PDB file of C-alpha atoms in Angstrom:
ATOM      1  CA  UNK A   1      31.042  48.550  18.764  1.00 82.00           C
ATOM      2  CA  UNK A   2      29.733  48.905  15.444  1.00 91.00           C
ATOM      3  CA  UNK A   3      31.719  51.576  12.987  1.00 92.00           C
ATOM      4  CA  UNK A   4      29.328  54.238  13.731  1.00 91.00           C
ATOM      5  CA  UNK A   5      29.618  54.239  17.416  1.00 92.00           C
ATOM      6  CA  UNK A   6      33.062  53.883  16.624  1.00 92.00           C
ATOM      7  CA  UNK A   7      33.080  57.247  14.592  1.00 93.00           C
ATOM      8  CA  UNK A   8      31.937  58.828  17.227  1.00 93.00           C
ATOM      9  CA  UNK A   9      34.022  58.022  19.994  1.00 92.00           C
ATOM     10  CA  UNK A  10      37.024  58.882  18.188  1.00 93.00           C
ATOM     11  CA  UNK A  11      35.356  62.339  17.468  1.00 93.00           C
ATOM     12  CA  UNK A  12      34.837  63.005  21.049  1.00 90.00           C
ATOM     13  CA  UNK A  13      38.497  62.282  21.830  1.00 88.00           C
ATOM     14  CA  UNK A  14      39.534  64.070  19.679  1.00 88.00           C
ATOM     15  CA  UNK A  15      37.540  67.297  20.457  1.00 85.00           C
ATOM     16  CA  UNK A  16      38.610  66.491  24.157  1.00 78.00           C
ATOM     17  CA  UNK A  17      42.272  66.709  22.913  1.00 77.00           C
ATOM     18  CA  UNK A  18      41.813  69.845  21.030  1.00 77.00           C
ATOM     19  CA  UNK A  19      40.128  71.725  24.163  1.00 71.00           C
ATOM     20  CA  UNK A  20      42.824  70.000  26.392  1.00 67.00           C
ATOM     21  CA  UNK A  21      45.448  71.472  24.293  1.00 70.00           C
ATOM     22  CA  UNK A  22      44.333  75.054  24.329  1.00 85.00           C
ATOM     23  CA  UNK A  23      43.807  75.204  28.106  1.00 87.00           C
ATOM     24  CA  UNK A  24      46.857  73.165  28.798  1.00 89.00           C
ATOM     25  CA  UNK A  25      48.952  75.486  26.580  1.00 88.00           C
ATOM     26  CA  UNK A  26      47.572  78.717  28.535  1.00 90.00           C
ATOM     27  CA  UNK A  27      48.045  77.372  31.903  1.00 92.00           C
ATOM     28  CA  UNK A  28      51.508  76.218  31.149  1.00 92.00           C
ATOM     29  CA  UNK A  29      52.416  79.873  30.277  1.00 90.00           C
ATOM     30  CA  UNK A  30      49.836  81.490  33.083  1.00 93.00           C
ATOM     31  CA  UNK A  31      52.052  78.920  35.760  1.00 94.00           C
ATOM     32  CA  UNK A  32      55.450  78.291  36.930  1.00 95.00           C
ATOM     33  CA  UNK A  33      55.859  74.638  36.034  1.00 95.00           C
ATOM     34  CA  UNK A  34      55.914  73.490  39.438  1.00 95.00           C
ATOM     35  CA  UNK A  35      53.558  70.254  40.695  1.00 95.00           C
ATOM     36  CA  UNK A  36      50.684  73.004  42.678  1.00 94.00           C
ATOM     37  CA  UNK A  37      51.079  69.642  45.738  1.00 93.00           C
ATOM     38  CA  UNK A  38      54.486  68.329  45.995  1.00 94.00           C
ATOM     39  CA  UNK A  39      56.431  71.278  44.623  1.00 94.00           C
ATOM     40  CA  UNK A  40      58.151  68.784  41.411  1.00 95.00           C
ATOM     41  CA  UNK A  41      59.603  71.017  39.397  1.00 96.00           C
ATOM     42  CA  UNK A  42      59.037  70.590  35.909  1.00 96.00           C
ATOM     43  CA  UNK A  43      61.322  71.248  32.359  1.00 97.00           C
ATOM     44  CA  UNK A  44      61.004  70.663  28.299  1.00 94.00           C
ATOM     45  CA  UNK A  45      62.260  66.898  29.158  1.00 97.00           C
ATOM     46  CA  UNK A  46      59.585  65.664  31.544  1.00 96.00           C
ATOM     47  CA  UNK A  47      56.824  68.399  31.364  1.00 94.00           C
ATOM     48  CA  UNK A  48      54.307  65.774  29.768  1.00 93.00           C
ATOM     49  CA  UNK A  49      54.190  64.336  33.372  1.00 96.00           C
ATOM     50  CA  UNK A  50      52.724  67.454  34.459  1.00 95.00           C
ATOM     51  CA  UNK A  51      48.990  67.949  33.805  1.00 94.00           C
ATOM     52  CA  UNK A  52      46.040  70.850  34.527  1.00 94.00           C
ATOM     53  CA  UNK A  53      43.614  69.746  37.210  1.00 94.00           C
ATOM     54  CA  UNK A  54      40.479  71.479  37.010  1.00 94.00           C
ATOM     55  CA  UNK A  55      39.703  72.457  40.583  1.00 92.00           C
ATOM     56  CA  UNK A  56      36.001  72.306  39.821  1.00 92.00           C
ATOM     57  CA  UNK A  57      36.143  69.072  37.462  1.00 90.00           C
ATOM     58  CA  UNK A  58      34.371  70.431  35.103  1.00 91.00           C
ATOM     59  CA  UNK A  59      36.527  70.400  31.808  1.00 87.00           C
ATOM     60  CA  UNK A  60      34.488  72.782  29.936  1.00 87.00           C
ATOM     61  CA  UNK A  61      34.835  75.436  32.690  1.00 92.00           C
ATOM     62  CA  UNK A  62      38.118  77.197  31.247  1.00 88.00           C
ATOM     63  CA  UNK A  63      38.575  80.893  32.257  1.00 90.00           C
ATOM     64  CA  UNK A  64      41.143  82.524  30.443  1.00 85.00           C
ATOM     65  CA  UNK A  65      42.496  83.792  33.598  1.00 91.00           C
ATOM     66  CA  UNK A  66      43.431  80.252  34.884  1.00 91.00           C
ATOM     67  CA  UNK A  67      41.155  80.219  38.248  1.00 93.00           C
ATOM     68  CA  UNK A  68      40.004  77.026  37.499  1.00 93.00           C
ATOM     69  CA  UNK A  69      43.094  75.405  36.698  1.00 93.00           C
ATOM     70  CA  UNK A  70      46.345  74.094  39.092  1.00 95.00           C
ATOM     71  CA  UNK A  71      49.574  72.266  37.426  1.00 95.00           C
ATOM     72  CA  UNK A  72      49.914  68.988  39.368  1.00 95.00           C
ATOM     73  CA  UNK A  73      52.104  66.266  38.678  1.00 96.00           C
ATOM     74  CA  UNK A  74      50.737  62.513  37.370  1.00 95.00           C
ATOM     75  CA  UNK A  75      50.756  61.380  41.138  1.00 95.00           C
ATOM     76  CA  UNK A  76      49.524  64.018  42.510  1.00 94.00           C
ATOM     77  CA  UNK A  77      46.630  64.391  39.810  1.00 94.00           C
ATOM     78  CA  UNK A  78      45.232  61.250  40.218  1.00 94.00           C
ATOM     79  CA  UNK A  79      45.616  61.181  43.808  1.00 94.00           C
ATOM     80  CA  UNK A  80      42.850  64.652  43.439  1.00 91.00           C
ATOM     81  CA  UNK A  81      40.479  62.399  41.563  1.00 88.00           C
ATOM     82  CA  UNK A  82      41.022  59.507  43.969  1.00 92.00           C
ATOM     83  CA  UNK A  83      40.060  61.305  46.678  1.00 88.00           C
ATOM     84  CA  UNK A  84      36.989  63.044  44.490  1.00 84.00           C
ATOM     85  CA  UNK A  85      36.038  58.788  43.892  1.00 86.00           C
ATOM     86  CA  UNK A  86      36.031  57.810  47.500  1.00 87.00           C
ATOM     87  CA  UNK A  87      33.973  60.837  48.634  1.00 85.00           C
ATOM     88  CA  UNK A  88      31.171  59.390  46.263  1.00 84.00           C
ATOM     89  CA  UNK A  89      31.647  56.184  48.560  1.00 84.00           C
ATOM     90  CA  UNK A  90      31.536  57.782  51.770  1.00 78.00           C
ATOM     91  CA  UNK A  91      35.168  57.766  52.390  1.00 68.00           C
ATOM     92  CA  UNK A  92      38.303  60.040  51.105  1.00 57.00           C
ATOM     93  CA  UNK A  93      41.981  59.161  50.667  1.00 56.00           C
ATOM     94  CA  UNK A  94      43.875  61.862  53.209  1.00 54.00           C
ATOM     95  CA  UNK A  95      41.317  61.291  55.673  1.00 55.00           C
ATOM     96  CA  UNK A  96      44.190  61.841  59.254  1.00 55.00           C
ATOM     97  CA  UNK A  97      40.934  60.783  61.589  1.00 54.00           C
ATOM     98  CA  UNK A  98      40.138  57.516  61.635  1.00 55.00           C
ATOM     99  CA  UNK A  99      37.498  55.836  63.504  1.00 59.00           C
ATOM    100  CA  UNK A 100      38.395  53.613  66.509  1.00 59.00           C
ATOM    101  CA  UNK A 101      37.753  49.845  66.310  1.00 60.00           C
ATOM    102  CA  UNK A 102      34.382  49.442  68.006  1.00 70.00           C
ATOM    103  CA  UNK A 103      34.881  45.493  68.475  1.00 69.00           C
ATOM    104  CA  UNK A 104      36.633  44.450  71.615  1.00 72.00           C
ATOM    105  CA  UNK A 105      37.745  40.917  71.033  1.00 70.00           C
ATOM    106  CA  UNK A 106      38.413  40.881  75.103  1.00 72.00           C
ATOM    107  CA  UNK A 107      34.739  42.235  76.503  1.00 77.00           C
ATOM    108  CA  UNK A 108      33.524  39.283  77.501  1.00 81.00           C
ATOM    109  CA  UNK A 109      36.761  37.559  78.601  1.00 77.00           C
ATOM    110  CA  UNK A 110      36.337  37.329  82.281  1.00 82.00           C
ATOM    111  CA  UNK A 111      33.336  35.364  81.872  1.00 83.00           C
ATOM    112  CA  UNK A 112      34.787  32.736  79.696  1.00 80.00           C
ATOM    113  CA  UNK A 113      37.382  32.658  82.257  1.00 80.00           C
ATOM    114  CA  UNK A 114      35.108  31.990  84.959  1.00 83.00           C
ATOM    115  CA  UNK A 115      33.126  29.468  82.712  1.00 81.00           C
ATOM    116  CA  UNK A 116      36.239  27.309  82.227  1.00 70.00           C
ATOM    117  CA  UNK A 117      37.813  27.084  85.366  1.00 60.00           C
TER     118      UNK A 117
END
């Protein structure tokens, strides 16, 4: 990357970071600082582990009234955009209902059987 490109790569992170920080700050005092998925509870010591997933991903869609917004924890958070990933692929993480094997390494059996003996 050249220095311009450079420039402006930092810029954008750090304009993501400033936005991040206001929302993040509001939901934090909108919302008990529990994990929203596996009920973690959260205090001053470990609450960086504790992030705002936008239910929507979008990042720019920021109501001040927090609709948009749950507190999960790290795990739990990307686990949310894994499953968001492997919809794209035509599968999800969580899925309980799996397809049955359709090969059947046995259907043809008897007749090898027969052909042998």
């Amino acid at each position: 990357m050249n220095a311009k490109e450079q420039e402006i790569v930092l810029k954008a992170r750090r304009q993501a970071e400033e936005r991040a920080k206001g929302y993040r700050e509001q939901a934090l005092k909108l919302y008990p600082w529990v994990c929203g998925r596996c009920s973690r509870e959260f205090n001053h010591s470990n609450l960086r582990e504790l992030t705002v997933h936008h239910r929507d991903h979008n990042h720019d869609n920021n109501p001040s009234d927090g609709s948009n917004w749950e507190l999960l924890c790290l795990y739990c958070h990307d686990y949310e955009h894994q499953k968001l990933t492997e919809a794209a692929y035509g599968g999800s993480a969580g899925d309980t209902v799996s397809a049955g094997a359709t090969y059947n390494p046995f259907a043809d059996l008897k007749a090898r059987m027969q052909r042998k003996g």
